[in-house]
Amino acid sequence: MRLSPTALACLPNVALILALYASEYVHEPRPDLEKVAAFMVDGANRSGLPELMNNTCHLVAFWQMCDDEASTDEAWSAHYARFDNYRIIHCSLTQGQMSTVRRHLRAMAAEAVAA
């Protein structure tokens, strides 16, 4: 089952970052946000909704542990085994960019319906 751009537009920012992370996106200093939205759709469909949500939960829990200053060497090892921090950082967007990406995701869905 493929995830629609409309469904993706409703997900939290961290899930969209991880969808982009799951794609073949390569960081650009000034990204084309319409292409970024397409990469997010591709990445979300590569990983599937269960895996995307599982990774989202793991990443948010890890960030919370770090924020609470409760992280351990084991937690860091598990995090590094699951994620490439450098790549996650390069898949992150500003709030304004994320809003634009969400508009592109909704437009992609509208175009698909119109076609």
Tab-separated table of N, CA and C in Angstrom:
chain	number	residue	atom	x	y	z
A	1	MET	N	0.839	-1.176	0.000
A	1	MET	CA	0.000	0.000	0.000
A	1	MET	C	0.890	1.246	0.000
A	2	ARG	N	0.653	2.123	-0.960
A	2	ARG	CA	1.441	3.355	-1.070
A	2	ARG	C	0.845	4.443	-0.198
A	3	LEU	N	1.726	5.227	0.416
A	3	LEU	CA	1.284	6.368	1.213
A	3	LEU	C	1.034	7.554	0.301
A	4	SER	N	-0.064	8.214	0.494
A	4	SER	CA	-0.395	9.360	-0.351
A	4	SER	C	0.311	10.605	0.175
A	5	PRO	N	0.576	11.552	-0.716
A	5	PRO	CA	1.161	12.831	-0.279
A	5	PRO	C	0.275	13.543	0.748
A	6	THR	N	-1.042	13.385	0.634
A	6	THR	CA	-1.958	14.016	1.596
A	6	THR	C	-1.732	13.467	2.998
A	7	ALA	N	-1.581	12.160	3.108
A	7	ALA	CA	-1.323	11.547	4.418
A	7	ALA	C	0.015	12.020	4.970
A	8	LEU	N	1.016	12.091	4.113
A	8	LEU	CA	2.331	12.554	4.570
A	8	LEU	C	2.280	13.987	5.067
A	9	ALA	N	1.500	14.830	4.413
A	9	ALA	CA	1.407	16.235	4.802
A	9	ALA	C	0.873	16.396	6.222
A	10	CYS	N	0.205	15.375	6.730
A	10	CYS	CA	-0.372	15.431	8.079
A	10	CYS	C	0.569	14.899	9.164
A	11	LEU	N	1.664	14.293	8.765
A	11	LEU	CA	2.587	13.713	9.737
A	11	LEU	C	3.426	14.789	10.403
A	12	PRO	N	3.953	14.499	11.601
A	12	PRO	CA	4.816	15.468	12.272
A	12	PRO	C	6.124	15.683	11.499
A	13	ASN	N	6.755	16.808	11.743
A	13	ASN	CA	7.993	17.156	11.041
A	13	ASN	C	9.045	16.057	11.124
A	14	VAL	N	9.212	15.460	12.286
A	14	VAL	CA	10.252	14.440	12.435
A	14	VAL	C	9.980	13.255	11.513
A	15	ALA	N	8.719	12.897	11.313
A	15	ALA	CA	8.392	11.798	10.397
A	15	ALA	C	8.728	12.185	8.956
A	16	LEU	N	8.486	13.447	8.596
A	16	LEU	CA	8.837	13.894	7.244
A	16	LEU	C	10.353	13.910	7.046
A	17	ILE	N	11.074	14.306	8.072
A	17	ILE	CA	12.544	14.275	8.002
A	17	ILE	C	13.013	12.845	7.775
A	18	LEU	N	12.414	11.900	8.500
A	18	LEU	CA	12.814	10.499	8.342
A	18	LEU	C	12.361	9.916	7.010
A	19	ALA	N	11.269	10.415	6.453
A	19	ALA	CA	10.862	9.993	5.106
A	19	ALA	C	11.896	10.467	4.095
A	20	LEU	N	12.358	11.705	4.263
A	20	LEU	CA	13.400	12.228	3.377
A	20	LEU	C	14.693	11.442	3.574
A	21	TYR	N	15.005	11.108	4.814
A	21	TYR	CA	16.185	10.316	5.164
A	21	TYR	C	16.147	8.940	4.481
A	22	ALA	N	14.949	8.361	4.352
A	22	ALA	CA	14.806	7.025	3.750
A	22	ALA	C	14.908	7.051	2.227
A	23	SER	N	14.883	8.232	1.652
A	23	SER	CA	14.969	8.356	0.194
A	23	SER	C	16.430	8.465	-0.236
A	24	GLU	N	16.620	8.722	-1.503
A	24	GLU	CA	17.982	8.905	-2.023
A	24	GLU	C	18.352	10.382	-2.104
A	25	TYR	N	17.695	11.200	-1.293
A	25	TYR	CA	17.939	12.644	-1.272
A	25	TYR	C	19.389	12.933	-0.894
A	26	VAL	N	19.984	13.871	-1.624
A	26	VAL	CA	21.330	14.355	-1.327
A	26	VAL	C	21.205	15.837	-1.003
A	27	HIS	N	21.756	16.229	0.117
A	27	HIS	CA	21.636	17.605	0.619
A	27	HIS	C	22.063	18.635	-0.417
A	28	GLU	N	21.260	19.681	-0.514
A	28	GLU	CA	21.572	20.821	-1.364
A	28	GLU	C	21.517	22.070	-0.495
A	29	PRO	N	22.448	23.024	-0.682
A	29	PRO	CA	22.422	24.244	0.127
A	29	PRO	C	21.105	25.019	-0.022
A	30	ARG	N	20.551	25.055	-1.231
A	30	ARG	CA	19.265	25.711	-1.490
A	30	ARG	C	18.351	24.694	-2.173
A	31	PRO	N	17.701	23.863	-1.371
A	31	PRO	CA	16.925	22.770	-1.961
A	31	PRO	C	15.696	23.254	-2.724
A	32	ASP	N	15.379	22.519	-3.784
A	32	ASP	CA	14.131	22.710	-4.518
A	32	ASP	C	13.071	21.970	-3.703
A	33	LEU	N	12.208	22.708	-3.024
A	33	LEU	CA	11.284	22.094	-2.070
A	33	LEU	C	10.219	21.232	-2.722
A	34	GLU	N	9.924	21.482	-3.982
A	34	GLU	CA	9.001	20.602	-4.695
A	34	GLU	C	9.644	19.222	-4.887
A	35	LYS	N	10.932	19.209	-5.201
A	35	LYS	CA	11.658	17.935	-5.334
A	35	LYS	C	11.807	17.269	-3.974
A	36	VAL	N	12.037	18.056	-2.929
A	36	VAL	CA	12.149	17.503	-1.577
A	36	VAL	C	10.852	16.774	-1.214
A	37	ALA	N	9.706	17.377	-1.539
A	37	ALA	CA	8.414	16.725	-1.263
A	37	ALA	C	8.323	15.382	-1.994
A	38	ALA	N	8.769	15.352	-3.247
A	38	ALA	CA	8.746	14.099	-4.015
A	38	ALA	C	9.678	13.060	-3.388
A	39	PHE	N	10.842	13.499	-2.918
A	39	PHE	CA	11.759	12.573	-2.235
A	39	PHE	C	11.115	12.035	-0.953
A	40	MET	N	10.365	12.869	-0.242
A	40	MET	CA	9.697	12.411	0.984
A	40	MET	C	8.676	11.327	0.671
A	41	VAL	N	7.903	11.526	-0.392
A	41	VAL	CA	6.929	10.511	-0.789
A	41	VAL	C	7.649	9.207	-1.127
A	42	ASP	N	8.733	9.317	-1.888
A	42	ASP	CA	9.515	8.134	-2.252
A	42	ASP	C	10.065	7.435	-1.007
A	43	GLY	N	10.660	8.197	-0.110
A	43	GLY	CA	11.245	7.612	1.102
A	43	GLY	C	10.213	6.967	2.000
A	44	ALA	N	9.066	7.621	2.150
A	44	ALA	CA	8.007	7.058	2.990
A	44	ALA	C	7.500	5.747	2.407
A	45	ASN	N	7.400	5.690	1.084
A	45	ASN	CA	6.924	4.461	0.456
A	45	ASN	C	7.999	3.379	0.407
A	46	ARG	N	9.247	3.764	0.425
A	46	ARG	CA	10.325	2.759	0.520
A	46	ARG	C	10.302	2.079	1.875
A	47	SER	N	10.166	2.878	2.928
A	47	SER	CA	10.226	2.302	4.269
A	47	SER	C	8.878	1.750	4.720
A	48	GLY	N	7.781	2.331	4.258
A	48	GLY	CA	6.453	1.908	4.695
A	48	GLY	C	6.073	2.614	5.991
A	49	LEU	N	4.781	2.764	6.199
A	49	LEU	CA	4.295	3.495	7.361
A	49	LEU	C	4.717	2.877	8.693
A	50	PRO	N	4.637	1.546	8.875
A	50	PRO	CA	5.052	0.987	10.172
A	50	PRO	C	6.524	1.293	10.500
A	51	GLU	N	7.404	1.123	9.518
A	51	GLU	CA	8.827	1.389	9.756
A	51	GLU	C	9.072	2.878	9.993
A	52	LEU	N	8.386	3.724	9.220
A	52	LEU	CA	8.528	5.169	9.384
A	52	LEU	C	8.109	5.591	10.787
A	53	MET	N	6.980	5.091	11.263
A	53	MET	CA	6.507	5.447	12.604
A	53	MET	C	7.408	4.853	13.689
A	54	ASN	N	7.909	3.644	13.464
A	54	ASN	CA	8.824	3.025	14.425
A	54	ASN	C	10.098	3.868	14.554
A	55	ASN	N	10.668	4.272	13.426
A	55	ASN	CA	11.874	5.103	13.464
A	55	ASN	C	11.594	6.463	14.085
A	56	THR	N	10.414	7.012	13.811
A	56	THR	CA	10.035	8.301	14.407
A	56	THR	C	9.997	8.180	15.926
A	57	CYS	N	9.370	7.124	16.414
A	57	CYS	CA	9.300	6.913	17.865
A	57	CYS	C	10.682	6.752	18.478
A	58	HIS	N	11.544	5.982	17.822
A	58	HIS	CA	12.904	5.788	18.335
A	58	HIS	C	13.671	7.101	18.382
A	59	LEU	N	13.576	7.887	17.314
A	59	LEU	CA	14.329	9.137	17.266
A	59	LEU	C	13.810	10.139	18.295
A	60	VAL	N	12.508	10.267	18.412
A	60	VAL	CA	11.938	11.196	19.396
A	60	VAL	C	12.291	10.758	20.816
A	61	ALA	N	12.217	9.469	21.091
A	61	ALA	CA	12.578	8.966	22.425
A	61	ALA	C	14.050	9.236	22.720
A	62	PHE	N	14.907	9.046	21.719
A	62	PHE	CA	16.329	9.308	21.923
A	62	PHE	C	16.568	10.791	22.192
A	63	TRP	N	15.924	11.654	21.381
A	63	TRP	CA	16.080	13.099	21.593
A	63	TRP	C	15.605	13.500	22.991
A	64	GLN	N	14.505	12.909	23.452
A	64	GLN	CA	13.988	13.224	24.780
A	64	GLN	C	14.968	12.768	25.858
A	65	MET	N	15.562	11.588	25.663
A	65	MET	CA	16.549	11.094	26.610
A	65	MET	C	17.739	12.055	26.694
A	66	CYS	N	18.177	12.552	25.542
A	66	CYS	CA	19.282	13.509	25.518
A	66	CYS	C	18.873	14.810	26.192
A	67	ASP	N	17.653	15.268	25.931
A	67	ASP	CA	17.165	16.504	26.537
A	67	ASP	C	17.084	16.365	28.056
A	68	ASP	N	16.728	15.186	28.525
A	68	ASP	CA	16.646	14.921	29.965
A	68	ASP	C	18.012	14.599	30.573
A	69	GLU	N	19.047	14.623	29.739
A	69	GLU	CA	20.410	14.271	30.158
A	69	GLU	C	20.458	12.881	30.772
A	70	ALA	N	19.714	11.959	30.156
A	70	ALA	CA	19.633	10.591	30.658
A	70	ALA	C	20.181	9.576	29.657
A	71	SER	N	20.844	10.053	28.609
A	71	SER	CA	21.350	9.110	27.606
A	71	SER	C	22.527	8.327	28.167
A	72	THR	N	22.682	7.118	27.651
A	72	THR	CA	23.759	6.227	28.087
A	72	THR	C	24.599	5.839	26.873
A	73	ASP	N	25.731	5.227	27.128
A	73	ASP	CA	26.561	4.734	26.029
A	73	ASP	C	25.788	3.717	25.183
A	74	GLU	N	24.981	2.887	25.836
A	74	GLU	CA	24.195	1.897	25.119
A	74	GLU	C	23.159	2.579	24.222
A	75	ALA	N	22.545	3.644	24.730
A	75	ALA	CA	21.549	4.368	23.932
A	75	ALA	C	22.205	5.016	22.722
A	76	TRP	N	23.395	5.596	22.923
A	76	TRP	CA	24.112	6.207	21.796
A	76	TRP	C	24.506	5.138	20.776
A	77	SER	N	24.955	3.988	21.237
A	77	SER	CA	25.329	2.909	20.318
A	77	SER	C	24.122	2.445	19.501
A	78	ALA	N	22.991	2.292	20.160
A	78	ALA	CA	21.774	1.873	19.458
A	78	ALA	C	21.346	2.944	18.450
A	79	HIS	N	21.487	4.205	18.841
A	79	HIS	CA	21.124	5.305	17.944
A	79	HIS	C	22.026	5.295	16.709
A	80	TYR	N	23.321	5.165	16.917
A	80	TYR	CA	24.253	5.149	15.777
A	80	TYR	C	24.050	3.922	14.890
A	81	ALA	N	23.618	2.817	15.477
A	81	ALA	CA	23.339	1.624	14.676
A	81	ALA	C	22.113	1.831	13.790
A	82	ARG	N	21.180	2.655	14.235
A	82	ARG	CA	19.928	2.878	13.503
A	82	ARG	C	20.029	4.065	12.546
A	83	PHE	N	20.720	5.121	12.945
A	83	PHE	CA	20.717	6.378	12.183
A	83	PHE	C	22.113	6.913	11.913
A	84	ASP	N	22.226	7.641	10.834
A	84	ASP	CA	23.425	8.408	10.492
A	84	ASP	C	23.108	9.870	10.832
A	85	ASN	N	23.624	10.348	11.978
A	85	ASN	CA	23.307	11.708	12.440
A	85	ASN	C	23.589	12.764	11.389
A	86	TYR	N	24.709	12.644	10.716
A	86	TYR	CA	25.099	13.628	9.704
A	86	TYR	C	24.023	13.716	8.623
A	87	ARG	N	23.525	12.581	8.201
A	87	ARG	CA	22.501	12.561	7.151
A	87	ARG	C	21.174	13.105	7.665
A	88	ILE	N	20.814	12.802	8.910
A	88	ILE	CA	19.579	13.346	9.479
A	88	ILE	C	19.647	14.867	9.517
A	89	ILE	N	20.772	15.390	9.940
A	89	ILE	CA	20.934	16.852	9.983
A	89	ILE	C	20.747	17.432	8.591
A	90	HIS	N	21.295	16.781	7.585
A	90	HIS	CA	21.168	17.282	6.219
A	90	HIS	C	19.782	17.031	5.612
A	91	CYS	N	18.966	16.266	6.280
A	91	CYS	CA	17.582	16.078	5.837
A	91	CYS	C	16.628	16.995	6.607
A	92	SER	N	17.149	17.755	7.536
A	92	SER	CA	16.317	18.664	8.324
A	92	SER	C	16.041	19.944	7.548
A	93	LEU	N	14.872	20.518	7.782
A	93	LEU	CA	14.452	21.739	7.106
A	93	LEU	C	14.018	22.759	8.146
A	94	THR	N	14.027	24.028	7.756
A	94	THR	CA	13.507	25.066	8.638
A	94	THR	C	11.986	24.945	8.696
A	95	GLN	N	11.380	25.630	9.636
A	95	GLN	CA	9.916	25.601	9.755
A	95	GLN	C	9.263	26.146	8.486
A	96	GLY	N	9.823	27.225	7.930
A	96	GLY	CA	9.281	27.794	6.696
A	96	GLY	C	9.393	26.831	5.526
A	97	GLN	N	10.545	26.152	5.416
A	97	GLN	CA	10.724	25.170	4.348
A	97	GLN	C	9.744	24.011	4.518
A	98	MET	N	9.536	23.596	5.758
A	98	MET	CA	8.618	22.481	6.013
A	98	MET	C	7.187	22.871	5.633
A	99	SER	N	6.791	24.099	5.896
A	99	SER	CA	5.455	24.561	5.498
A	99	SER	C	5.298	24.520	3.981
A	100	THR	N	6.336	24.948	3.272
A	100	THR	CA	6.302	24.918	1.806
A	100	THR	C	6.231	23.484	1.297
A	101	VAL	N	6.984	22.599	1.905
A	101	VAL	CA	6.956	21.185	1.508
A	101	VAL	C	5.557	20.615	1.717
A	102	ARG	N	4.919	20.950	2.824
A	102	ARG	CA	3.558	20.461	3.078
A	102	ARG	C	2.596	20.961	1.994
A	103	ARG	N	2.753	22.210	1.558
A	103	ARG	CA	1.916	22.736	0.469
A	103	ARG	C	2.158	21.939	-0.815
A	104	HIS	N	3.434	21.629	-1.080
A	104	HIS	CA	3.747	20.831	-2.274
A	104	HIS	C	3.149	19.428	-2.170
A	105	LEU	N	3.181	18.830	-0.990
A	105	LEU	CA	2.587	17.504	-0.813
A	105	LEU	C	1.086	17.542	-1.083
A	106	ARG	N	0.403	18.547	-0.565
A	106	ARG	CA	-1.039	18.665	-0.815
A	106	ARG	C	-1.313	18.925	-2.289
A	107	ALA	N	-0.468	19.723	-2.935
A	107	ALA	CA	-0.639	19.999	-4.379
A	107	ALA	C	-0.422	18.735	-5.195
A	108	MET	N	0.554	17.905	-4.801
A	108	MET	CA	0.796	16.642	-5.511
A	108	MET	C	-0.455	15.761	-5.445
A	109	ALA	N	-1.080	15.729	-4.295
A	109	ALA	CA	-2.284	14.913	-4.137
A	109	ALA	C	-3.421	15.468	-4.993
A	110	ALA	N	-3.558	16.778	-5.031
A	110	ALA	CA	-4.617	17.397	-5.841
A	110	ALA	C	-4.384	17.137	-7.321
A	111	GLU	N	-3.123	17.189	-7.753
A	111	GLU	CA	-2.799	16.911	-9.154
A	111	GLU	C	-3.117	15.467	-9.515
A	112	ALA	N	-2.857	14.559	-8.593
A	112	ALA	CA	-3.131	13.140	-8.855
A	112	ALA	C	-4.639	12.908	-8.991
A	113	VAL	N	-5.422	13.602	-8.196
A	113	VAL	CA	-6.878	13.464	-8.274
A	113	VAL	C	-7.392	14.044	-9.576
A	114	ALA	N	-6.818	15.182	-9.979
A	114	ALA	CA	-7.253	15.837	-11.210
A	114	ALA	C	-6.894	15.021	-12.457
A	115	ALA	N	-5.807	14.257	-12.363
A	115	ALA	CA	-5.366	13.468	-13.523
A	115	ALA	C	-6.185	12.240	-13.633
